[in-house]
PDB file of C-alpha atoms in Angstrom:
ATOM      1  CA  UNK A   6       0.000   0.000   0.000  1.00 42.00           C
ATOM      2  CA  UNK A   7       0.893   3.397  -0.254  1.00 42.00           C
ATOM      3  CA  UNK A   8       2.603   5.464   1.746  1.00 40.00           C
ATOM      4  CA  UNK A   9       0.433   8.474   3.352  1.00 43.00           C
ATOM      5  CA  UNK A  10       2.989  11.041   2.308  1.00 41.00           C
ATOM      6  CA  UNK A  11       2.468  10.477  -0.970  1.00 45.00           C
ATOM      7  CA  UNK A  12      -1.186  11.768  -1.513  1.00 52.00           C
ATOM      8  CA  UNK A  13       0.569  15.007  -1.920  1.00 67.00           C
ATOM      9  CA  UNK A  14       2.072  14.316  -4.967  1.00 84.00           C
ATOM     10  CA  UNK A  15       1.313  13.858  -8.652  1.00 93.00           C
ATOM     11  CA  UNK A  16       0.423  10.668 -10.123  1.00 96.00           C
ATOM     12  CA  UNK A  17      -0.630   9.646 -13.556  1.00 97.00           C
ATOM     13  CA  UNK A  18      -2.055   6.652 -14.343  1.00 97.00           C
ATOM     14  CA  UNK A  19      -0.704   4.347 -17.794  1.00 97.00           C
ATOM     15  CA  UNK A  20      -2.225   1.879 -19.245  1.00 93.00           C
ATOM     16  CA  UNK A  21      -1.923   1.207 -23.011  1.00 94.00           C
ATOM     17  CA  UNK A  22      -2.201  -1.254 -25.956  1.00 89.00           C
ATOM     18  CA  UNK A  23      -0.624   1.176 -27.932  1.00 91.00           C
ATOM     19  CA  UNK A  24       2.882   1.720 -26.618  1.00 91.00           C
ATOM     20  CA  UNK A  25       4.116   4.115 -29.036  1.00 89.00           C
ATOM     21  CA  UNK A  26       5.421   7.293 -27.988  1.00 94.00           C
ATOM     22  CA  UNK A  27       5.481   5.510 -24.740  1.00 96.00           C
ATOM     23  CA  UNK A  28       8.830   6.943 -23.513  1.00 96.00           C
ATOM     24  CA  UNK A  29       8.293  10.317 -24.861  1.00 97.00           C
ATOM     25  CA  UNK A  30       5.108  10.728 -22.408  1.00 97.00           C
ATOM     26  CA  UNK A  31       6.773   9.100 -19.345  1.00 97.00           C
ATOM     27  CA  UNK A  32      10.114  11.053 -19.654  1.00 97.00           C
ATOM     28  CA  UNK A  33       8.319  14.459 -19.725  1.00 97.00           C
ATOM     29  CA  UNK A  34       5.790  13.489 -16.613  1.00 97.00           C
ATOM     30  CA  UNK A  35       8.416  12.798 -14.521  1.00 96.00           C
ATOM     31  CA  UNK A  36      10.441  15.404 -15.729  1.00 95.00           C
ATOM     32  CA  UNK A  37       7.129  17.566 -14.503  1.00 95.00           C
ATOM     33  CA  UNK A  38       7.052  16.068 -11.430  1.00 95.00           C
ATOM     34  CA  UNK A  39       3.942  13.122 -11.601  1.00 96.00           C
ATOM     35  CA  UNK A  40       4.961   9.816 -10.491  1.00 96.00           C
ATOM     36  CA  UNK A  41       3.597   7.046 -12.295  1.00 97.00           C
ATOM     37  CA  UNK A  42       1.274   4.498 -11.937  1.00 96.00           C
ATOM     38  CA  UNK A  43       0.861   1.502 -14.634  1.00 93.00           C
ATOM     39  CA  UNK A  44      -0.582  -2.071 -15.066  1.00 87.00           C
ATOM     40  CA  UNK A  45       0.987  -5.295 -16.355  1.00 83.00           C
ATOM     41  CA  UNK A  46       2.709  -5.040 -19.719  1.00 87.00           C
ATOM     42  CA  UNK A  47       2.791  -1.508 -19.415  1.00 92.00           C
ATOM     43  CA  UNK A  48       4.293  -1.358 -16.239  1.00 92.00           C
ATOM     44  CA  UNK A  49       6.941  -3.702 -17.233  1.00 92.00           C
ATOM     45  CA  UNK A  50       7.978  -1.566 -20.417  1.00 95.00           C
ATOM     46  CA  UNK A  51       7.881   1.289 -18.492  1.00 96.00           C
ATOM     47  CA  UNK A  52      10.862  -0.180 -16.234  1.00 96.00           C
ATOM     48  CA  UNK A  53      12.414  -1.827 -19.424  1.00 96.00           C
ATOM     49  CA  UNK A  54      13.137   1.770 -20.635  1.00 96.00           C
ATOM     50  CA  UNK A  55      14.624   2.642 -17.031  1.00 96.00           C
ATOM     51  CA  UNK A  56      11.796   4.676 -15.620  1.00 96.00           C
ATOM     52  CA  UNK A  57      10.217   4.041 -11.848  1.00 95.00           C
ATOM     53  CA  UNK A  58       6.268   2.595 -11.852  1.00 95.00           C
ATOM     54  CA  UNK A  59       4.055   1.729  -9.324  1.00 93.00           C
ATOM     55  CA  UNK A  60       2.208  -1.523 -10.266  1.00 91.00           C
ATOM     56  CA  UNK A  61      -1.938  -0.754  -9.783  1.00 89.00           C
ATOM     57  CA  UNK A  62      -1.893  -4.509  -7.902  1.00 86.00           C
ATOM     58  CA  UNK A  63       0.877  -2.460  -5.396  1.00 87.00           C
ATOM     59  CA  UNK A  64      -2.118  -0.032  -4.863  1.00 88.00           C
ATOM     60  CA  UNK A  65      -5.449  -2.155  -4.565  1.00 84.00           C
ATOM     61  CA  UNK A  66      -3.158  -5.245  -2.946  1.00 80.00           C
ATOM     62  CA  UNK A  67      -5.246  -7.361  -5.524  1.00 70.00           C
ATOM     63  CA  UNK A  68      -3.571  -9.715  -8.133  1.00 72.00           C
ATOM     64  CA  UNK A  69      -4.681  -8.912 -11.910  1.00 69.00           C
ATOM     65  CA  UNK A  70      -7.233 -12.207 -13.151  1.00 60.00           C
ATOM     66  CA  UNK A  71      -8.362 -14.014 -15.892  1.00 63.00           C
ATOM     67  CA  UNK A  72      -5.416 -13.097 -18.027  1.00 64.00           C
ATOM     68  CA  UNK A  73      -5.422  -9.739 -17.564  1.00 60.00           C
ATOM     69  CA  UNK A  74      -9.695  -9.208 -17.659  1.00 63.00           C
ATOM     70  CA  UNK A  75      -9.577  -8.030 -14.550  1.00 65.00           C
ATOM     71  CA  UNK A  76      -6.797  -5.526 -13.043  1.00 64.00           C
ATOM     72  CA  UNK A  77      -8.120  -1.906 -12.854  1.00 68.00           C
ATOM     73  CA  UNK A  78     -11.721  -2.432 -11.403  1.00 72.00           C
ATOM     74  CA  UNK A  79     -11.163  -1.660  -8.365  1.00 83.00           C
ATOM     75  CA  UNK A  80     -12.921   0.363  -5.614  1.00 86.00           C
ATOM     76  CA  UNK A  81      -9.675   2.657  -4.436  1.00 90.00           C
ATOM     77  CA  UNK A  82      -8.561   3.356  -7.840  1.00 92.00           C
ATOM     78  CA  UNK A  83     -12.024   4.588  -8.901  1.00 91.00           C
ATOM     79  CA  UNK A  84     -12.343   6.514  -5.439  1.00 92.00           C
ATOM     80  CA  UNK A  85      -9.557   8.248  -6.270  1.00 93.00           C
ATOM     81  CA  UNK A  86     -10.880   9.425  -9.733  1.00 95.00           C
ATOM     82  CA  UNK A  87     -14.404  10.138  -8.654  1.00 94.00           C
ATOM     83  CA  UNK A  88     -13.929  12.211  -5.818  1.00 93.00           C
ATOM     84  CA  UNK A  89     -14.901  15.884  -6.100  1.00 92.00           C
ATOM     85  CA  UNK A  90     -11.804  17.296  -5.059  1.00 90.00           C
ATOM     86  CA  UNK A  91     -13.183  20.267  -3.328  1.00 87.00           C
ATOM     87  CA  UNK A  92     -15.936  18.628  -1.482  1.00 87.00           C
ATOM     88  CA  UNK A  93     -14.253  18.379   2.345  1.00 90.00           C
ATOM     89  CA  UNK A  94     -16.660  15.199   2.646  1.00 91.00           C
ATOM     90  CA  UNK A  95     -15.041  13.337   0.006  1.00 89.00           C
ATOM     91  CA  UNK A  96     -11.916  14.992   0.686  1.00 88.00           C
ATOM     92  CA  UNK A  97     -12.355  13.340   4.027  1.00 89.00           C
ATOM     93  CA  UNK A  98     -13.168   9.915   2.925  1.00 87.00           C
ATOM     94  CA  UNK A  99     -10.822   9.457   0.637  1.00 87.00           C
ATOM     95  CA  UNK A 100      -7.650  10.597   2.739  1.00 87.00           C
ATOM     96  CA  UNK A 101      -8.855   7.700   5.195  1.00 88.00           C
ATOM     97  CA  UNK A 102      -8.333   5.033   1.888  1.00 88.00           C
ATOM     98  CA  UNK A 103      -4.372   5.763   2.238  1.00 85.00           C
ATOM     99  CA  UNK A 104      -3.968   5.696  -1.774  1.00 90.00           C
ATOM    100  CA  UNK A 105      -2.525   7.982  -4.322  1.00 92.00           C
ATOM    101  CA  UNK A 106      -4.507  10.981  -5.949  1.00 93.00           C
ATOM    102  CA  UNK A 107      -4.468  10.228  -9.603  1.00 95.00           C
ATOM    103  CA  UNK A 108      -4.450  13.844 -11.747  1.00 97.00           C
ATOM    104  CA  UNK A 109      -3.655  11.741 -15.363  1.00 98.00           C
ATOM    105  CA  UNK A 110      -5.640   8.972 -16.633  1.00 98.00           C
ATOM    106  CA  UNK A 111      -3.660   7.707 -19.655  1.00 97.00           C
ATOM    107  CA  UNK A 112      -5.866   4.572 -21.905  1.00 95.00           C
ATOM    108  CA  UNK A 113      -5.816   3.362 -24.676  1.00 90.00           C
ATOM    109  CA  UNK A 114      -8.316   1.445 -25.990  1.00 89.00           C
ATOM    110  CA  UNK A 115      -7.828  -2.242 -27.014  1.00 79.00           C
ATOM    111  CA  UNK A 116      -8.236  -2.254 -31.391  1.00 79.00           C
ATOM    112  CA  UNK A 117     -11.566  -4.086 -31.490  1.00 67.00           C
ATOM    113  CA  UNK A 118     -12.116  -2.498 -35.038  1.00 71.00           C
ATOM    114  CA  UNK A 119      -8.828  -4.025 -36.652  1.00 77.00           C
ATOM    115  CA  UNK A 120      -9.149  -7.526 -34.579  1.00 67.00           C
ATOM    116  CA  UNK A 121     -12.967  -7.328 -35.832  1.00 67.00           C
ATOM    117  CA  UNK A 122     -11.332  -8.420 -39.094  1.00 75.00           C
ATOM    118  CA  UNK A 123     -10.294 -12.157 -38.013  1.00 72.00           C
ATOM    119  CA  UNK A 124     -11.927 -15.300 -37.972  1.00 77.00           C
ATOM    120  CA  UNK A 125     -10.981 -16.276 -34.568  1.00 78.00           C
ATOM    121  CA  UNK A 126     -14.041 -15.311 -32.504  1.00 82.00           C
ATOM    122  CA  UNK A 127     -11.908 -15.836 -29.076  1.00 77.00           C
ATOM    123  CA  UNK A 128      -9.504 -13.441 -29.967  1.00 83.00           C
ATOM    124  CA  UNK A 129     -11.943 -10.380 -31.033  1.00 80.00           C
ATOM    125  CA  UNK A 130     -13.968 -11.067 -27.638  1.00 84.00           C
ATOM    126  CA  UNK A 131     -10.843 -10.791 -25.848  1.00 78.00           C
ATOM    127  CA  UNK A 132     -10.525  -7.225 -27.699  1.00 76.00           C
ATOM    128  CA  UNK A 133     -13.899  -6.221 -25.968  1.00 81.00           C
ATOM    129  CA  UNK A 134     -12.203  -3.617 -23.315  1.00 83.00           C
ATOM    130  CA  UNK A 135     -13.538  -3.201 -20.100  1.00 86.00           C
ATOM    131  CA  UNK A 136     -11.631  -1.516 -17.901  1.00 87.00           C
ATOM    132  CA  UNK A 137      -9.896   0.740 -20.260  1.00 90.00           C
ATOM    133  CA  UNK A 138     -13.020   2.856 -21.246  1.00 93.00           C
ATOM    134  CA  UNK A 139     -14.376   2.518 -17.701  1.00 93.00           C
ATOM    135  CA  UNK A 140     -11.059   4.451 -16.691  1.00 95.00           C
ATOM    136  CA  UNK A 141     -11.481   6.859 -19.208  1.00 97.00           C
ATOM    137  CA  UNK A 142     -15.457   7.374 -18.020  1.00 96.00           C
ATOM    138  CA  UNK A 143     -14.425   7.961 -14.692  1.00 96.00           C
ATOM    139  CA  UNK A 144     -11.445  10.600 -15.389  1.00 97.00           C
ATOM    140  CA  UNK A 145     -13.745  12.383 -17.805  1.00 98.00           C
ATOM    141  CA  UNK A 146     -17.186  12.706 -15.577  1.00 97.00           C
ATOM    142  CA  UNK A 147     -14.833  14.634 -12.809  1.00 97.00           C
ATOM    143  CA  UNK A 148     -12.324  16.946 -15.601  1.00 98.00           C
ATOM    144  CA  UNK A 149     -13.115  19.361 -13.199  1.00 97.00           C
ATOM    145  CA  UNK A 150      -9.622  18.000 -11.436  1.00 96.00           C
ATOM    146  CA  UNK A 151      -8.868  15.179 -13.817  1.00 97.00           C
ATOM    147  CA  UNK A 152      -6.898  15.012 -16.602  1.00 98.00           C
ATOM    148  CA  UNK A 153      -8.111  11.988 -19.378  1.00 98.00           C
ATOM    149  CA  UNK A 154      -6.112  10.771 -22.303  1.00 98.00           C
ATOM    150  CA  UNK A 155      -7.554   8.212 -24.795  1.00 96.00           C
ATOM    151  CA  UNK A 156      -5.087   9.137 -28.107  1.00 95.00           C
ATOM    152  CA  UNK A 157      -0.911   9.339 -28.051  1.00 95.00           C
ATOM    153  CA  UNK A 158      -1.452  12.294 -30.667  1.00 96.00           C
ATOM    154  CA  UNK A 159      -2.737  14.048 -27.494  1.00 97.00           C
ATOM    155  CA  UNK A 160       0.270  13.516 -25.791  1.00 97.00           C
ATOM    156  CA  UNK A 161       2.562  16.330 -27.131  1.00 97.00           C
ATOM    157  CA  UNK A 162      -0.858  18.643 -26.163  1.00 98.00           C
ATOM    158  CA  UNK A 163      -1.121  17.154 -22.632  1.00 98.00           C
ATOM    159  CA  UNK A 164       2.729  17.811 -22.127  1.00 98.00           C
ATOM    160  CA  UNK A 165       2.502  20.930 -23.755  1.00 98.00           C
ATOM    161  CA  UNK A 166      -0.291  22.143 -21.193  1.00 98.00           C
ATOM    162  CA  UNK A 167       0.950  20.813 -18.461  1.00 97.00           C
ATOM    163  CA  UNK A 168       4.657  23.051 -18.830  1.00 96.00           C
ATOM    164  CA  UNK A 169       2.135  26.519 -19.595  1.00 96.00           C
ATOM    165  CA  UNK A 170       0.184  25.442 -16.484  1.00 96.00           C
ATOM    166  CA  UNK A 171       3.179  25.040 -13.914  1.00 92.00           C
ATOM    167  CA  UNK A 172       2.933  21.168 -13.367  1.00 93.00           C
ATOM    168  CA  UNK A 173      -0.893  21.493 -13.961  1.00 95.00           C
ATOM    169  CA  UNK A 174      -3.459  20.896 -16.879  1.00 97.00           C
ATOM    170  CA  UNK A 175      -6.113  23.785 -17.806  1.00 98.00           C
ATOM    171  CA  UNK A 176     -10.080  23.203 -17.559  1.00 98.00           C
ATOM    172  CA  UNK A 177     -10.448  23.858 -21.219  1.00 98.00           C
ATOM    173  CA  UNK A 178      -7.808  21.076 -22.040  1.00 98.00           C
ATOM    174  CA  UNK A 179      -9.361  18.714 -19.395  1.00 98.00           C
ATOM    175  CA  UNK A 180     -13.109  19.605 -20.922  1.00 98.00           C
ATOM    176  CA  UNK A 181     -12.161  19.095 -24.821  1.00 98.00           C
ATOM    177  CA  UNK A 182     -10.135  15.761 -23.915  1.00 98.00           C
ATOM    178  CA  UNK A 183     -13.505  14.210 -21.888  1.00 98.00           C
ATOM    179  CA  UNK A 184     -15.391  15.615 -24.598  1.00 98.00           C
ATOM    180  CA  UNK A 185     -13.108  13.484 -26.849  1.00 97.00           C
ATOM    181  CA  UNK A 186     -12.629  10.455 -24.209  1.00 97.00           C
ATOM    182  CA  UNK A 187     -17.280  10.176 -24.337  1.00 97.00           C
ATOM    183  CA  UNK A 188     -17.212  10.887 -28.185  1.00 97.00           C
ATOM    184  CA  UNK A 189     -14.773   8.347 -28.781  1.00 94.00           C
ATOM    185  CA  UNK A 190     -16.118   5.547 -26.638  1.00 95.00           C
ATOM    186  CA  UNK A 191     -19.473   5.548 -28.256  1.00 96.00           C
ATOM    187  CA  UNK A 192     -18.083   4.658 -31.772  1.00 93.00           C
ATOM    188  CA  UNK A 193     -16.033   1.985 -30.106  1.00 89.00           C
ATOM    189  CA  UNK A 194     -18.995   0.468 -28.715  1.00 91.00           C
ATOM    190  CA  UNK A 195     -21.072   1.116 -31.699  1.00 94.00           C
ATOM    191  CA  UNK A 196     -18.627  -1.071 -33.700  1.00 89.00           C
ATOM    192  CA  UNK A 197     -18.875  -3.832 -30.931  1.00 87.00           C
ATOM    193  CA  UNK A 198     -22.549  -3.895 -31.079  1.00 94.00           C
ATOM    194  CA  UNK A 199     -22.869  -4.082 -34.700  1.00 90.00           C
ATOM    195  CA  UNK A 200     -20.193  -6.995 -34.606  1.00 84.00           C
ATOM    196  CA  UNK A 201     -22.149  -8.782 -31.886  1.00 87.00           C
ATOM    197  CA  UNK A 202     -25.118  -8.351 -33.730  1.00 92.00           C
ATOM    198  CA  UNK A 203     -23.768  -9.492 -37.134  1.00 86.00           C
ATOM    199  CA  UNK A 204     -22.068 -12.348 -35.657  1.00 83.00           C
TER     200      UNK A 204
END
């Protein structure tokens, strides 16, 4: 579990299929001061390219399952990106849960669309993602502190924001990328539905 003294600092939360541009983004975080947080295969290239990551299963104390189907769903990591920052109540209740205060949520999605494509219907279920938009969800409803990030061609713009807003992100950037993060996620499960459907 983590340390107390650490919900004082900066964390950003990785977790991609897509690992491009992957050492860019980490380099200039902690170069900004976040410390990162990451799950499974990103987490382990992460420390491959020499950078420090906190595993999520560090966090939660619970073991991803099912091959990787289940690792982010978790009550503290959601508590920490749904609670209205500014609300002493929540404030309150979350200090209490002892875990870090996430500021970056950094997902993306699994490529149902190009796996769609296949004959093997195991392997296109297994391209369903779960916990990846339901991240993303959570980050966006509370932009009012949290920063979500569904594309790496946002991440020169997130890094980019973060250096005019001393360490921070701005509410218009946090705004446009939920708007983008809900707009997004409802063409990705359009294509799932009409694939179900279909098949």
């Amino acid at each position: 579990m983590v340390i107390r003294k650490n919900l004082k600092k900066k964390y950003a939360l990785i977790s991609v299929f897509d690992k491009k541009k992957l050492n860019y983004l980490c380099l200039n975080l902690i170069e900004n001061n976040y410390s990162l947080i990451s799950t499974g295969s990103t987490g382990d290239k992460i420390r491959s390219m020499g950078f420090k990551s906190i595993d999520i299963s560090k966090i939660t104390n619970f073991k991803e399952m099912f091959d990787g189907r289940v690792k982010t769903l978790n009550p503290l990591i959601y508590a920490s990106l749904l609670y209205v920052r500014d609300n002493e109540k929540h404030k309150k209740q979350f200090l209490n849960l002892n875990v870090p205060k996430i500021n970056i949520v950094v997902v993306n999605l699994y490529p149902f669309e190009k796996f769609s494509k296949i004959k093997n219907h195991n392997k296109i279920i297994e391209m369903i993602d779960i916990g990846g938009p339901s991240l993303l969800r959570a980050a966006s409803k509370n932009y009012k502190f949290i920063t979500p990030i569904l594309d790496t061609s946002d991440y020169p713009a997130l890094i980019e924001n973060i250096k005019e807003n001393n360490g921070e992100t701005s509410i218009i950037f946090r705004k446009k990328m939920a708007y983008k993060v809900f707009k997004e996620i409802s063409k990705y499960d359009k294509i799932i539905a009409k694939w179900i459907n279909e098949n």
